């Protein structure tokens, strides 16, 4: 079983990204939160910044688009050569066409659902995606608490993946830390975003390994 830990750079120092990337060299990927101030009430950066990140990153970049009109923007991020591009079901017009556009540019395609979105919404399209992202906080900000009811959604998505698309990864994002990663893994997640839990630690690579070990031990 592969378990992946992807620190979110939302908690990094945006003017020292190269040093912060180096500080998480044990990561399986770096989670890059793109926010537009419309889909979520916060704003980060756009394609020029992600382009530079892609040039300096030594581990795969996992781009999480919390933006409106992902049908237009997602392929633009994929064209930068990033490992994966995940967009929100709630924001897109044609999820399947957008997934195919991302994949045609060589990136993996992901579909994200907010805490209030039912798992059934993505059942018919899940096989078009390389990963499903279950948000375990309301998107927009780092450092929030994990929403406990996300565990049932993770189990439900895991069951859908087993049924329709066994190669699809199940990613969870929001409030993941040492106290809850085992139960999230047990519910079926294999790919874990952790922002504040990693960046607040004085030993970031040690924290990444601890999270990975806890998730691995709990996964079945
Ligand atoms: C929230 C972002 C997350 C966030 C996670 O909208 O999508 O990636 O940075 O941060 P933590 O792990 O601190 O909840
Ligand atoms: Zn995210």
Coordinates of N, CA and C and ligand atoms in Angstrom, one line a residue:
X1 N 0.9 -1.2 0.0 CA 0.0 0.0 0.0 C 0.9 1.2 0.0
X2 N 0.6 2.1 -0.9 CA 1.4 3.4 -1.0 C 0.6 4.4 -0.2
X3 N 1.3 5.1 0.7 CA 0.8 6.2 1.4 C 1.6 7.5 1.0
X4 N 0.9 8.5 0.8 CA 1.6 9.8 0.4 C 1.3 10.9 1.3
X5 N 2.3 11.6 1.7 CA 2.2 12.8 2.6 C 2.6 14.0 1.7
X6 N 1.7 15.0 1.6 CA 1.9 16.2 0.8 C 1.7 17.4 1.6
X7 N 2.8 18.0 2.1 CA 2.6 19.3 2.9 C 2.0 20.4 2.0
X8 N 1.1 21.2 2.6 CA 0.5 22.3 1.9 C 1.3 23.5 2.1
X9 N 1.7 24.2 1.0 CA 2.5 25.4 1.1 C 1.8 26.6 1.5
X10 N 0.4 26.4 1.8 CA -0.3 27.6 2.3 C 0.3 28.0 3.7
X11 N 0.9 27.1 4.4 CA 1.5 27.4 5.7 C 3.0 27.7 5.5
X12 N 3.5 27.8 4.3 CA 4.9 28.1 4.1 C 5.2 29.6 4.0
X13 N 6.5 30.0 4.0 CA 6.8 31.4 3.8 C 6.9 31.7 2.3
X14 N 6.0 32.5 1.8 CA 5.8 32.8 0.4 C 7.0 33.5 -0.2
X15 N 7.8 34.2 0.6 CA 9.0 34.8 0.0 C 10.3 34.0 0.3
X16 N 10.1 32.8 0.8 CA 11.3 31.9 1.0 C 10.9 30.5 0.6
X17 N 10.2 30.4 -0.5 CA 9.7 29.1 -0.9 C 10.8 28.1 -1.2
X18 N 11.9 28.5 -1.8 CA 12.9 27.6 -2.1 C 13.5 26.9 -0.8
X19 N 13.7 27.7 0.2 CA 14.2 27.2 1.5 C 13.1 26.3 2.1
X20 N 11.9 26.7 2.0 CA 10.8 25.9 2.6 C 10.6 24.6 1.8
X21 N 10.8 24.6 0.5 CA 10.7 23.3 -0.3 C 11.8 22.4 0.2
X22 N 13.0 22.9 0.4 CA 14.2 22.1 0.9 C 13.9 21.5 2.3
X23 N 13.1 22.2 3.1 CA 12.8 21.8 4.5 C 11.9 20.6 4.5
X24 N 11.2 20.3 3.4 CA 10.2 19.2 3.4 C 10.6 18.2 2.3
X25 N 11.9 17.9 2.2 CA 12.5 17.0 1.2 C 12.0 15.6 1.3
X26 N 11.5 15.2 2.5 CA 11.0 13.9 2.7 C 9.6 13.7 2.2
X27 N 9.0 14.8 1.7 CA 7.6 14.7 1.3 C 7.4 13.9 0.0
X28 N 6.2 13.3 -0.2 CA 5.9 12.6 -1.4 C 5.4 13.5 -2.5
X29 N 5.1 14.7 -2.1 CA 4.6 15.7 -3.1 C 4.4 17.0 -2.3
X30 N 4.2 18.1 -3.0 CA 4.0 19.4 -2.4 C 2.6 19.8 -2.9
X31 N 1.7 20.1 -1.9 CA 0.3 20.5 -2.2 C 0.3 22.1 -2.4
X32 N -0.2 22.5 -3.6 CA -0.1 23.9 -3.9 C -1.5 24.5 -4.0
X33 N -1.9 25.3 -3.0 CA -3.3 25.8 -2.9 C -3.4 27.1 -3.7
X34 N -4.2 27.0 -4.8 CA -4.5 28.2 -5.6 C -5.9 28.7 -5.3
X35 N -6.0 30.0 -4.9 CA -7.3 30.5 -4.4 C -7.5 31.9 -5.2
X36 N -8.7 32.1 -5.6 CA -9.0 33.3 -6.4 C -9.8 34.4 -5.8
X37 N -10.2 34.2 -4.5 CA -11.0 35.3 -3.8 C -12.4 35.3 -4.2
X38 N -12.8 34.3 -5.0 CA -14.2 34.2 -5.5 C -14.8 32.9 -5.0
X39 N -14.2 31.8 -5.5 CA -14.7 30.5 -5.0 C -14.5 30.3 -3.5
X40 N -13.4 30.9 -3.0 CA -13.1 30.9 -1.6 C -12.8 32.3 -1.1
X41 N -13.0 32.6 0.1 CA -12.8 34.0 0.6 C -11.3 34.3 0.9
X42 N -10.4 33.9 0.1 CA -9.0 34.1 0.3 C -8.3 34.0 -1.1
X43 N -7.1 34.5 -1.2 CA -6.4 34.6 -2.4 C -5.0 34.2 -2.2
X44 N -4.4 33.5 -3.2 CA -3.0 33.2 -3.0 C -2.2 33.6 -4.2
X45 N -2.1 32.8 -5.3 CA -1.2 33.1 -6.4 C -1.8 32.4 -7.6
X46 N -1.2 32.7 -8.8 CA -1.7 32.2 -10.0 C -0.6 31.5 -10.8
X47 N -0.8 31.3 -12.1 CA 0.2 30.5 -12.9 C 1.6 30.9 -12.9
X48 N 2.0 32.2 -12.9 CA 3.4 32.6 -12.9 C 4.2 32.1 -11.7
X49 N 3.5 32.1 -10.5 CA 4.1 31.6 -9.3 C 4.3 30.0 -9.4
X50 N 3.2 29.4 -9.9 CA 3.3 27.9 -9.9 C 4.3 27.5 -11.0
X51 N 4.5 28.3 -12.0 CA 5.5 28.0 -13.0 C 6.9 28.0 -12.4
X52 N 7.2 29.0 -11.5 CA 8.5 29.0 -10.9 C 8.7 27.9 -9.9
X53 N 7.6 27.6 -9.2 CA 7.6 26.4 -8.2 C 8.0 25.2 -8.9
X54 N 7.4 25.0 -10.1 CA 7.6 23.8 -10.9 C 9.1 23.7 -11.3
X55 N 9.7 24.9 -11.6 CA 11.1 24.9 -12.0 C 12.0 24.5 -10.9
X56 N 11.7 24.8 -9.6 CA 12.6 24.5 -8.5 C 12.3 23.3 -7.7
X57 N 11.1 22.8 -7.8 CA 10.6 21.7 -7.0 C 11.3 20.4 -7.3
X58 N 11.7 19.6 -6.3 CA 12.4 18.3 -6.5 C 11.4 17.2 -6.3
X59 N 10.2 17.5 -5.8 CA 9.2 16.5 -5.6 C 8.0 16.9 -6.4
X60 N 7.0 16.0 -6.7 CA 5.9 16.3 -7.6 C 5.0 17.4 -7.0
X61 N 4.5 18.3 -7.8 CA 3.6 19.4 -7.3 C 2.1 18.9 -7.6
X62 N 1.4 19.0 -6.5 CA 0.0 18.6 -6.5 C -0.8 19.9 -6.4
X63 N -1.4 20.4 -7.5 CA -2.1 21.7 -7.5 C -3.5 21.6 -7.2
X64 N -4.0 22.3 -6.2 CA -5.4 22.3 -5.7 C -6.0 23.6 -6.1
X65 N -6.9 23.6 -7.1 CA -7.5 24.8 -7.6 C -8.8 25.1 -6.8
X66 N -8.8 26.1 -6.0 CA -10.0 26.6 -5.3 C -10.4 27.9 -6.0
X67 N -10.9 27.7 -7.2 CA -11.1 28.9 -8.1 C -12.4 28.6 -8.9
X68 N -13.0 29.7 -9.4 CA -14.1 29.6 -10.3 C -13.5 29.3 -11.7
X69 N -14.4 28.8 -12.6 CA -14.0 28.5 -14.0 C -12.8 27.6 -14.1
X70 N -12.8 26.5 -13.4 CA -11.6 25.6 -13.6 C -11.6 25.0 -15.0
X71 N -12.7 25.0 -15.7 CA -12.7 24.4 -17.0 C -11.7 25.2 -17.9
X72 N -11.6 26.5 -17.7 CA -10.7 27.3 -18.4 C -9.3 27.2 -17.8
X73 N -9.1 27.3 -16.5 CA -7.8 27.4 -15.9 C -7.1 26.1 -15.7
X74 N -7.8 25.0 -15.4 CA -7.1 23.8 -15.1 C -6.0 23.3 -16.2
X75 N -6.4 23.4 -17.5 CA -5.4 23.0 -18.5 C -4.2 23.9 -18.5
X76 N -4.4 25.2 -18.1 CA -3.3 26.1 -18.1 C -2.3 25.7 -17.0
X77 N -2.8 25.2 -15.9 CA -1.8 24.7 -14.9 C -1.2 23.4 -15.3
X78 N -2.0 22.6 -15.9 CA -1.4 21.3 -16.4 C -0.3 21.5 -17.4
X79 N -0.4 22.6 -18.2 CA 0.6 22.9 -19.2 C 1.9 23.3 -18.6
X80 N 1.9 23.6 -17.3 CA 3.2 24.0 -16.6 C 4.0 22.7 -16.3
X81 N 3.4 21.6 -16.5 CA 4.1 20.3 -16.2 C 4.0 19.8 -14.8
X82 N 3.0 20.3 -14.1 CA 2.8 19.8 -12.7 C 2.3 18.4 -12.7
X83 N 2.5 17.7 -11.6 CA 2.2 16.3 -11.4 C 0.7 16.1 -11.5
X84 N -0.1 16.9 -10.8 CA -1.5 16.7 -10.8 C -2.2 18.1 -10.6
X85 N -3.4 18.1 -11.2 CA -4.3 19.3 -11.1 C -5.7 18.8 -10.6
X86 N -6.1 19.4 -9.4 CA -7.4 19.0 -8.9 C -8.3 20.2 -8.9
X87 N -9.5 20.1 -9.3 CA -10.4 21.2 -9.3 C -11.7 20.8 -8.6
X88 N -12.5 21.8 -8.3 CA -13.7 21.5 -7.5 C -14.9 21.2 -8.4
X89 N -15.6 20.1 -7.9 CA -16.9 19.7 -8.6 C -17.9 20.9 -8.6
X90 N -17.9 21.6 -7.4 CA -18.9 22.7 -7.3 C -18.7 23.8 -8.3
X91 N -17.5 24.0 -8.8 CA -17.1 25.1 -9.6 C -17.1 24.9 -11.1
X92 N -17.1 23.6 -11.5 CA -16.9 23.3 -12.9 C -18.2 23.1 -13.7
X93 N -18.1 23.3 -15.0 CA -19.3 23.1 -15.9 C -19.3 21.7 -16.5
X94 N -18.1 21.3 -16.9 CA -18.0 19.9 -17.5 C -16.8 19.2 -17.0
X95 N -17.0 18.5 -15.9 CA -15.9 17.8 -15.1 C -15.2 16.8 -16.0
X96 N -15.9 16.1 -16.8 CA -15.2 15.0 -17.6 C -14.4 15.7 -18.7
X97 N -14.9 16.7 -19.4 CA -14.1 17.4 -20.4 C -12.8 18.0 -19.8
X98 N -13.0 18.6 -18.6 CA -11.8 19.2 -18.0 C -10.8 18.2 -17.5
X99 N -11.3 17.0 -17.0 CA -10.3 16.0 -16.6 C -9.6 15.5 -17.8
X100 N -10.3 15.3 -18.9 CA -9.6 14.8 -20.1 C -8.6 15.8 -20.7
X101 N -8.9 17.1 -20.5 CA -8.0 18.2 -21.0 C -6.7 18.1 -20.1
X102 N -6.9 18.0 -18.8 CA -5.7 17.9 -17.9 C -4.9 16.7 -18.3
X103 N -5.5 15.5 -18.4 CA -4.7 14.3 -18.7 C -4.0 14.4 -20.1
X104 N -4.7 15.0 -21.0 CA -4.1 15.1 -22.4 C -2.8 16.0 -22.3
X105 N -2.6 16.8 -21.3 CA -1.4 17.6 -21.2 C -0.4 16.9 -20.3
X106 N -0.7 15.7 -19.8 CA 0.3 14.8 -19.1 C 0.2 14.9 -17.6
X107 N -0.7 15.7 -17.1 CA -0.9 15.7 -15.6 C -2.0 14.8 -15.2
X108 N -1.9 14.4 -13.9 CA -3.0 13.6 -13.3 C -4.2 14.5 -13.0
X109 N -5.4 14.0 -13.1 CA -6.6 14.9 -12.9 C -7.3 14.5 -11.6
X110 N -7.6 15.5 -10.8 CA -8.3 15.3 -9.5 C -9.6 16.1 -9.5
X111 N -10.6 15.5 -8.7 CA -11.9 16.2 -8.5 C -12.0 16.3 -7.0
X112 N -12.4 17.5 -6.5 CA -12.5 17.8 -5.1 C -13.9 18.1 -4.8
X113 N -14.3 17.7 -3.6 CA -15.7 18.0 -3.1 C -15.5 18.7 -1.7
X114 N -16.4 19.7 -1.5 CA -16.4 20.5 -0.3 C -17.2 19.7 0.8
X115 N -17.0 20.1 2.1 CA -17.7 19.3 3.1 C -19.2 19.1 2.9
X116 N -19.9 20.1 2.3 CA -21.3 20.0 2.1 C -21.8 19.3 0.8
X117 N -20.9 18.8 0.0 CA -21.2 18.2 -1.2 C -21.3 16.7 -1.0
X118 N -22.4 16.1 -1.5 CA -22.7 14.7 -1.3 C -21.7 13.8 -2.2
X119 N -21.3 12.7 -1.6 CA -20.4 11.8 -2.4 C -21.1 11.3 -3.7
X120 N -22.4 11.1 -3.6 CA -23.1 10.6 -4.8 C -22.9 11.5 -6.0
X121 N -22.6 12.8 -5.8 CA -22.4 13.7 -6.9 C -21.3 13.3 -7.9
X122 N -20.3 12.6 -7.4 CA -19.2 12.2 -8.3 C -19.2 10.8 -8.7
X123 N -20.2 10.0 -8.3 CA -20.2 8.5 -8.5 C -20.0 8.2 -10.0
X124 N -20.8 8.9 -10.9 CA -20.8 8.5 -12.3 C -19.5 9.0 -13.0
X125 N -18.7 9.9 -12.4 CA -17.6 10.4 -13.1 C -16.2 10.0 -12.5
X126 N -16.3 9.2 -11.5 CA -15.1 8.9 -10.7 C -14.0 8.2 -11.6
X127 N -14.4 7.4 -12.5 CA -13.4 6.7 -13.3 C -12.6 7.6 -14.3
X128 N -13.0 8.8 -14.4 CA -12.3 9.8 -15.2 C -11.2 10.4 -14.5
X129 N -11.0 10.1 -13.2 CA -10.1 10.8 -12.3 C -9.0 9.9 -11.7
X130 N -7.8 10.5 -11.6 CA -6.7 9.9 -11.0 C -6.7 10.0 -9.5
X131 N -7.4 11.1 -9.0 CA -7.6 11.2 -7.6 C -8.9 11.9 -7.2
X132 N -9.5 11.6 -6.1 CA -10.6 12.3 -5.5 C -10.1 13.0 -4.2
X133 N -10.4 14.2 -4.1 CA -10.0 15.0 -2.9 C -11.3 15.3 -2.1
X134 N -11.3 14.7 -0.9 CA -12.4 15.0 0.1 C -11.9 16.1 1.0
X135 N -12.5 17.3 1.0 CA -12.1 18.4 1.8 C -12.7 18.1 3.2
X136 N -11.8 18.1 4.2 CA -12.2 17.9 5.6 C -12.3 19.2 6.4
X137 N -12.2 20.3 5.7 CA -12.5 21.6 6.3 C -13.2 22.4 5.2
X138 N -13.8 23.6 5.5 CA -14.3 24.4 4.4 C -13.0 25.0 3.8
X139 N -12.9 24.9 2.4 CA -11.7 25.4 1.8 C -11.5 26.9 2.0
X140 N -10.3 27.4 2.0 CA -10.0 28.8 2.1 C -8.8 29.1 3.0
X141 N -8.7 28.4 4.1 CA -7.7 28.7 5.1 C -7.0 27.5 5.7
X142 N -5.7 27.6 6.0 CA -5.0 26.6 6.7 C -5.3 26.7 8.2
X143 N -4.9 25.7 9.0 CA -5.0 25.7 10.4 C -6.4 25.5 11.0
X144 N -7.4 25.0 10.3 CA -8.7 24.8 10.8 C -8.8 23.3 11.3
X145 N -9.8 23.1 12.2 CA -10.0 21.7 12.7 C -10.6 20.8 11.8
X146 N -10.2 19.5 11.7 CA -10.8 18.4 10.9 C -12.2 18.3 11.3
X147 N -13.1 18.2 10.3 CA -14.6 18.0 10.5 C -14.8 16.5 10.6
X148 N -15.2 16.1 11.8 CA -15.3 14.6 12.1 C -16.2 13.9 11.2
X149 N -17.3 14.5 10.7 CA -18.2 13.7 9.8 C -17.5 13.4 8.4
X150 N -16.3 14.0 8.2 CA -15.6 13.7 6.9 C -15.3 12.2 6.9
X151 N -15.1 11.6 8.0 CA -14.7 10.1 8.0 C -15.7 9.3 7.3
X152 N -17.0 9.6 7.4 CA -18.0 8.8 6.7 C -18.0 9.0 5.2
X153 N -17.7 10.3 4.8 CA -17.6 10.6 3.4 C -16.3 9.8 2.8
X154 N -15.3 9.8 3.6 CA -14.0 9.1 3.1 C -14.3 7.7 2.9
X155 N -15.0 7.0 3.8 CA -15.4 5.6 3.7 C -16.3 5.4 2.4
X156 N -17.2 6.3 2.2 CA -18.1 6.2 1.1 C -17.4 6.4 -0.2
X157 N -16.4 7.3 -0.3 CA -15.7 7.5 -1.5 C -14.8 6.3 -1.7
X158 N -14.2 5.8 -0.7 CA -13.3 4.6 -0.8 C -14.1 3.4 -1.4
X159 N -15.3 3.3 -0.9 CA -16.2 2.2 -1.5 C -16.5 2.4 -3.0
X160 N -16.7 3.6 -3.3 CA -17.0 3.9 -4.8 C -15.7 3.7 -5.6
X161 N -14.6 4.0 -5.1 CA -13.3 3.8 -5.8 C -13.1 2.3 -6.0
X162 N -13.3 1.5 -4.9 CA -13.2 0.0 -5.0 C -14.1 -0.5 -6.1
X163 N -15.3 0.1 -6.2 CA -16.3 -0.4 -7.2 C -16.0 0.0 -8.6
X164 N -15.7 1.3 -8.8 CA -15.6 1.8 -10.1 C -14.2 2.1 -10.7
X165 N -13.3 2.3 -9.8 CA -12.0 2.9 -10.3 C -10.8 2.6 -9.3
X166 N -10.4 1.3 -9.1 CA -9.5 1.0 -8.1 C -8.1 1.7 -8.1
X167 N -7.8 2.2 -9.3 CA -6.4 2.9 -9.4 C -6.5 4.3 -8.9
X168 N -7.7 4.9 -8.6 CA -7.8 6.3 -8.2 C -7.4 6.5 -6.8
X169 N -6.6 7.5 -6.6 CA -6.1 7.8 -5.2 C -7.2 8.6 -4.5
X170 N -7.2 8.4 -3.1 CA -8.2 9.1 -2.3 C -7.4 10.0 -1.3
X171 N -7.5 11.3 -1.6 CA -6.8 12.4 -0.9 C -7.7 13.1 0.1
X172 N -7.1 13.4 1.2 CA -7.9 14.2 2.2 C -7.1 15.4 2.6
X173 N -7.8 16.6 2.7 CA -7.1 17.9 2.9 C -7.9 18.7 4.0
X174 N -7.2 19.1 5.0 CA -7.8 20.0 6.0 C -7.8 19.4 7.4
X175 N -6.9 20.0 8.3 CA -6.9 19.6 9.7 C -6.3 18.3 10.0
X176 N -5.5 17.8 9.0 CA -4.8 16.5 9.3 C -3.6 16.7 10.2
X177 N -3.5 15.8 11.2 CA -2.3 15.9 12.1 C -2.1 14.5 12.7
X178 N -1.2 14.5 13.7 CA -0.8 13.2 14.3 C -2.0 12.6 15.1
X179 N -3.0 13.4 15.5 CA -4.1 12.9 16.3 C -5.1 12.2 15.5
X180 N -5.2 12.5 14.2 CA -6.3 11.9 13.4 C -5.9 11.2 12.2
X181 N -4.7 11.2 11.8 CA -4.3 10.6 10.5 C -4.6 9.1 10.4
X182 N -4.4 8.4 11.6 CA -4.7 7.0 11.6 C -6.1 6.7 11.2
X183 N -7.1 7.4 11.8 CA -8.5 7.1 11.5 C -8.8 7.5 10.1
X184 N -8.2 8.5 9.6 CA -8.5 8.9 8.2 C -8.0 7.9 7.3
X185 N -6.8 7.3 7.6 CA -6.2 6.3 6.8 C -7.1 5.0 6.8
X186 N -7.5 4.7 8.0 CA -8.4 3.5 8.2 C -9.7 3.6 7.5
X187 N -10.2 4.8 7.3 CA -11.4 5.1 6.5 C -11.2 4.9 5.0
X188 N -9.9 4.8 4.6 CA -9.6 4.5 3.2 C -8.8 5.5 2.5
X189 N -8.4 6.6 3.1 CA -7.5 7.6 2.4 C -6.1 7.1 2.3
X190 N -5.5 7.5 1.1 CA -4.1 7.0 0.9 C -3.1 8.2 0.7
X191 N -3.7 9.4 0.5 CA -2.9 10.6 0.2 C -3.4 11.7 1.1
X192 N -2.4 12.3 1.8 CA -2.7 13.2 2.9 C -2.1 14.5 2.8
X193 N -2.9 15.6 2.8 CA -2.4 16.9 2.8 C -2.2 17.4 4.2
X194 N -1.1 18.0 4.6 CA -1.0 18.5 6.0 C -0.2 19.8 5.9
X195 N -0.8 20.9 6.2 CA -0.2 22.2 6.2 C 0.4 22.6 7.5
X196 N -0.4 23.0 8.4 CA 0.1 23.5 9.7 C 0.8 22.4 10.5
X197 N 0.4 21.2 10.4 CA 1.0 20.1 11.1 C 2.5 19.9 10.8
X198 N 2.8 20.1 9.5 CA 4.2 20.0 9.0 C 5.0 21.3 9.3
X199 N 4.4 22.4 8.8 CA 5.2 23.6 8.8 C 5.4 24.2 10.2
X200 N 4.5 23.9 11.2 CA 4.7 24.4 12.5 C 5.8 23.5 13.3
X201 N 6.1 22.3 12.8 CA 7.0 21.4 13.5 C 8.4 21.9 13.4
X202 N 9.2 21.7 14.4 CA 10.6 22.1 14.4 C 11.4 21.1 13.6
X203 N 10.9 19.9 13.4 CA 11.5 18.9 12.5 C 10.5 18.5 11.5
X204 N 10.5 19.2 10.4 CA 9.4 19.0 9.4 C 9.5 17.7 8.7
X205 N 10.7 17.3 8.3 CA 10.9 15.9 7.7 C 10.6 14.8 8.7
X206 N 10.9 15.0 10.0 CA 10.6 14.0 11.0 C 9.1 13.9 11.1
X207 N 8.4 15.1 11.1 CA 6.9 15.1 11.2 C 6.3 14.4 10.0
X208 N 6.8 14.6 8.8 CA 6.3 13.9 7.6 C 6.4 12.4 7.8
X209 N 7.6 12.0 8.3 CA 7.8 10.5 8.5 C 6.8 9.9 9.5
X210 N 6.6 10.7 10.6 CA 5.7 10.3 11.6 C 4.3 10.1 11.1
X211 N 3.9 11.1 10.3 CA 2.5 11.0 9.7 C 2.4 9.8 8.8
X212 N 3.4 9.6 8.0 CA 3.4 8.5 7.0 C 3.4 7.2 7.8
X213 N 4.2 7.0 8.8 CA 4.2 5.8 9.6 C 2.8 5.5 10.2
X214 N 2.2 6.6 10.8 CA 0.9 6.4 11.5 C -0.2 6.0 10.4
X215 N -0.1 6.6 9.3 CA -1.1 6.3 8.2 C -0.9 4.9 7.7
X216 N 0.4 4.5 7.5 CA 0.7 3.2 7.0 C 0.2 2.1 7.9
X217 N 0.5 2.3 9.2 CA 0.1 1.3 10.2 C -1.4 1.1 10.3
X218 N -2.1 2.1 10.0 CA -3.6 2.1 10.2 C -4.3 1.6 8.9
X219 N -3.6 1.7 7.8 CA -4.3 1.3 6.5 C -4.5 -0.2 6.4
X220 N -5.6 -0.5 5.7 CA -5.8 -2.0 5.6 C -6.1 -2.3 4.1
Ligands
LIG1 C1 -7.5 24.7 2.8 C2 -6.4 24.2 1.9 C3 -5.6 23.2 2.6 C4 -4.9 23.8 3.8 C5 -4.5 22.7 4.7 O1 -8.4 25.4 2.0 O2 -7.0 23.5 0.8 O3 -4.7 22.6 1.7 O4 -3.7 24.5 3.5 O5 -3.9 23.2 5.9 P1 -4.1 22.5 7.3 O6 -3.4 21.2 7.2 O7 -3.4 23.4 8.2 O8 -5.5 22.3 7.6
LIG2 ZN1 -5.6 22.2 -0.4

